[in-house]
Amino acid sequence: LNQTESLRMVRAAAYYPSLLAMLAFSLRFLPNMSLLKKLLKENYIGQVTLCDIRILCGSMLDNNYSWLCDPSMGGGALSLLGSNIIDLLSYLGFGRAVRVH
């Protein structure tokens, strides 16, 4: 999407507030995550008591405007990356996230 198309979507969302926005949580479909879920279910790994996940990435800031860093557009690292990690933890059977730093 370009900026014009994105702004058109924002206007449509404001006009139709009952519509839902959805994210595609694709990490759960990676083959290694399917294997991890299987190993956890079989208790091959043992009981997991802590998940310390750190995401290392380059700067999300750019010279050009991007919704990725605009809080009013739902942007930011937590929404872009963190939501996928939270979904993955739930998919793997660890329940809901208790704390996010």
C-alpha positions as a LaTeX table, in Angstrom:
\begin{tabular}{lrrr}
\hline
Residue & $x$ (\AA) & $y$ (\AA) & $z$ (\AA) \\
\hline
Leu1 & 0.00 & 0.00 & 0.00 \\
Asn2 & 1.07 & 3.53 & $-0.56$ \\
Gln3 & 0.22 & 6.51 & 1.64 \\
Thr4 & $-2.92$ & 7.46 & $-0.29$ \\
Glu5 & $-4.30$ & 3.92 & $-0.10$ \\
Ser6 & $-3.48$ & 3.72 & 3.60 \\
Leu7 & $-5.25$ & 7.00 & 4.36 \\
Arg8 & $-8.26$ & 5.79 & 2.37 \\
Met9 & $-8.37$ & 2.74 & 4.66 \\
Val10 & $-8.18$ & 4.95 & 7.75 \\
Arg11 & $-11.09$ & 7.08 & 6.51 \\
Ala12 & $-13.13$ & 3.96 & 5.75 \\
Ala13 & $-12.44$ & 2.60 & 9.23 \\
Ala14 & $-13.60$ & 5.88 & 10.79 \\
Tyr15 & $-16.74$ & 5.85 & 8.63 \\
Tyr16 & $-17.53$ & 2.20 & 9.46 \\
Pro17 & $-16.55$ & 1.89 & 13.16 \\
Ser18 & $-18.22$ & $-1.51$ & 13.52 \\
Leu19 & $-15.75$ & $-3.12$ & 11.11 \\
Leu20 & $-12.81$ & $-5.03$ & 12.56 \\
Ala21 & $-9.15$ & $-4.72$ & 11.69 \\
Met22 & $-7.23$ & $-7.98$ & 11.66 \\
Leu23 & $-3.59$ & $-8.97$ & 11.74 \\
Ala24 & $-2.17$ & $-12.06$ & 10.10 \\
Phe25 & $-0.19$ & $-13.91$ & 12.75 \\
Ser26 & 2.01 & $-15.96$ & 10.47 \\
Leu27 & 4.76 & $-17.06$ & 12.88 \\
Arg28 & 2.59 & $-19.92$ & 14.13 \\
Phe29 & 2.63 & $-21.45$ & 10.64 \\
Leu30 & 6.42 & $-21.74$ & 10.41 \\
Pro31 & 7.55 & $-25.39$ & 10.32 \\
Asn32 & 9.91 & $-24.91$ & 13.28 \\
Met33 & 7.04 & $-23.56$ & 15.41 \\
Ser34 & 4.88 & $-26.57$ & 14.54 \\
Leu35 & 7.74 & $-28.81$ & 15.61 \\
Leu36 & 8.23 & $-26.81$ & 18.82 \\
Lys37 & 4.53 & $-27.13$ & 19.65 \\
Lys38 & 4.70 & $-30.90$ & 19.07 \\
Leu39 & 7.80 & $-31.25$ & 21.28 \\
Leu40 & 6.17 & $-29.19$ & 24.02 \\
Lys41 & 3.02 & $-31.31$ & 23.88 \\
Glu42 & 5.09 & $-34.50$ & 24.14 \\
Asn43 & 6.95 & $-32.99$ & 27.13 \\
Tyr44 & 10.23 & $-33.56$ & 25.26 \\
Ile45 & 11.52 & $-30.15$ & 26.29 \\
Gly46 & 10.19 & $-30.24$ & 29.84 \\
Gln47 & 8.22 & $-27.63$ & 31.73 \\
Val48 & 8.85 & $-24.09$ & 30.52 \\
Thr49 & 8.70 & $-21.58$ & 33.36 \\
Leu50 & 9.93 & $-18.42$ & 31.62 \\
Cys51 & 9.96 & $-17.06$ & 28.08 \\
Asp52 & 12.41 & $-14.19$ & 27.71 \\
Ile53 & 12.01 & $-12.94$ & 24.16 \\
Arg54 & 14.10 & $-10.12$ & 22.78 \\
Ile55 & 13.58 & $-8.67$ & 19.33 \\
Leu56 & 16.58 & $-7.09$ & 17.69 \\
Cys57 & 15.94 & $-5.03$ & 14.60 \\
Gly58 & 17.17 & $-1.93$ & 12.91 \\
Ser59 & 15.58 & 1.44 & 13.38 \\
Met60 & 12.00 & 1.74 & 12.26 \\
Leu61 & 12.49 & 5.45 & 11.69 \\
Asp62 & 12.94 & 6.59 & 8.13 \\
Asn63 & 13.18 & 9.87 & 6.27 \\
Asn64 & 9.83 & 9.11 & 4.63 \\
Tyr65 & 6.52 & 9.03 & 6.47 \\
Ser66 & 5.47 & 5.57 & 7.59 \\
Trp67 & 2.48 & 4.43 & 9.59 \\
Leu68 & 4.82 & 1.94 & 11.28 \\
Cys69 & 5.96 & 4.63 & 13.69 \\
Asp70 & 2.79 & 6.69 & 13.95 \\
Pro71 & 1.00 & 5.94 & 17.25 \\
Ser72 & $-2.28$ & 7.36 & 15.93 \\
Met73 & $-2.18$ & 4.72 & 13.17 \\
Gly74 & $-1.49$ & 1.85 & 15.57 \\
Gly75 & 2.15 & 1.67 & 14.57 \\
Gly76 & 5.19 & 0.84 & 16.62 \\
Ala77 & 7.29 & $-2.18$ & 17.46 \\
Leu78 & 4.78 & $-3.71$ & 19.87 \\
Ser79 & 2.02 & $-3.66$ & 17.31 \\
Leu80 & 4.22 & $-4.71$ & 14.40 \\
Leu81 & 6.38 & $-7.38$ & 16.06 \\
Gly82 & 5.23 & $-7.84$ & 19.64 \\
Ser83 & 1.68 & $-8.79$ & 18.74 \\
Asn84 & 3.05 & $-11.69$ & 16.68 \\
Ile85 & 5.20 & $-12.88$ & 19.59 \\
Ile86 & 2.26 & $-12.66$ & 22.00 \\
Asp87 & 0.14 & $-14.69$ & 19.56 \\
Leu88 & 2.93 & $-17.25$ & 19.17 \\
Leu89 & 3.21 & $-17.75$ & 22.93 \\
Ser90 & $-0.52$ & $-18.34$ & 23.13 \\
Tyr91 & $-0.40$ & $-20.76$ & 20.17 \\
Leu92 & 2.41 & $-22.74$ & 21.79 \\
Gly93 & 0.26 & $-23.21$ & 24.89 \\
Phe94 & 1.90 & $-20.77$ & 27.29 \\
Gly95 & $-1.33$ & $-18.89$ & 27.93 \\
Arg96 & $-1.68$ & $-15.15$ & 27.83 \\
Ala97 & 1.21 & $-12.75$ & 28.29 \\
Val98 & 1.52 & $-11.63$ & 31.90 \\
Arg99 & 3.92 & $-8.74$ & 31.41 \\
Val100 & 5.46 & $-6.87$ & 28.48 \\
His101 & 8.35 & $-4.46$ & 28.96 \\
\hline
\end{tabular}
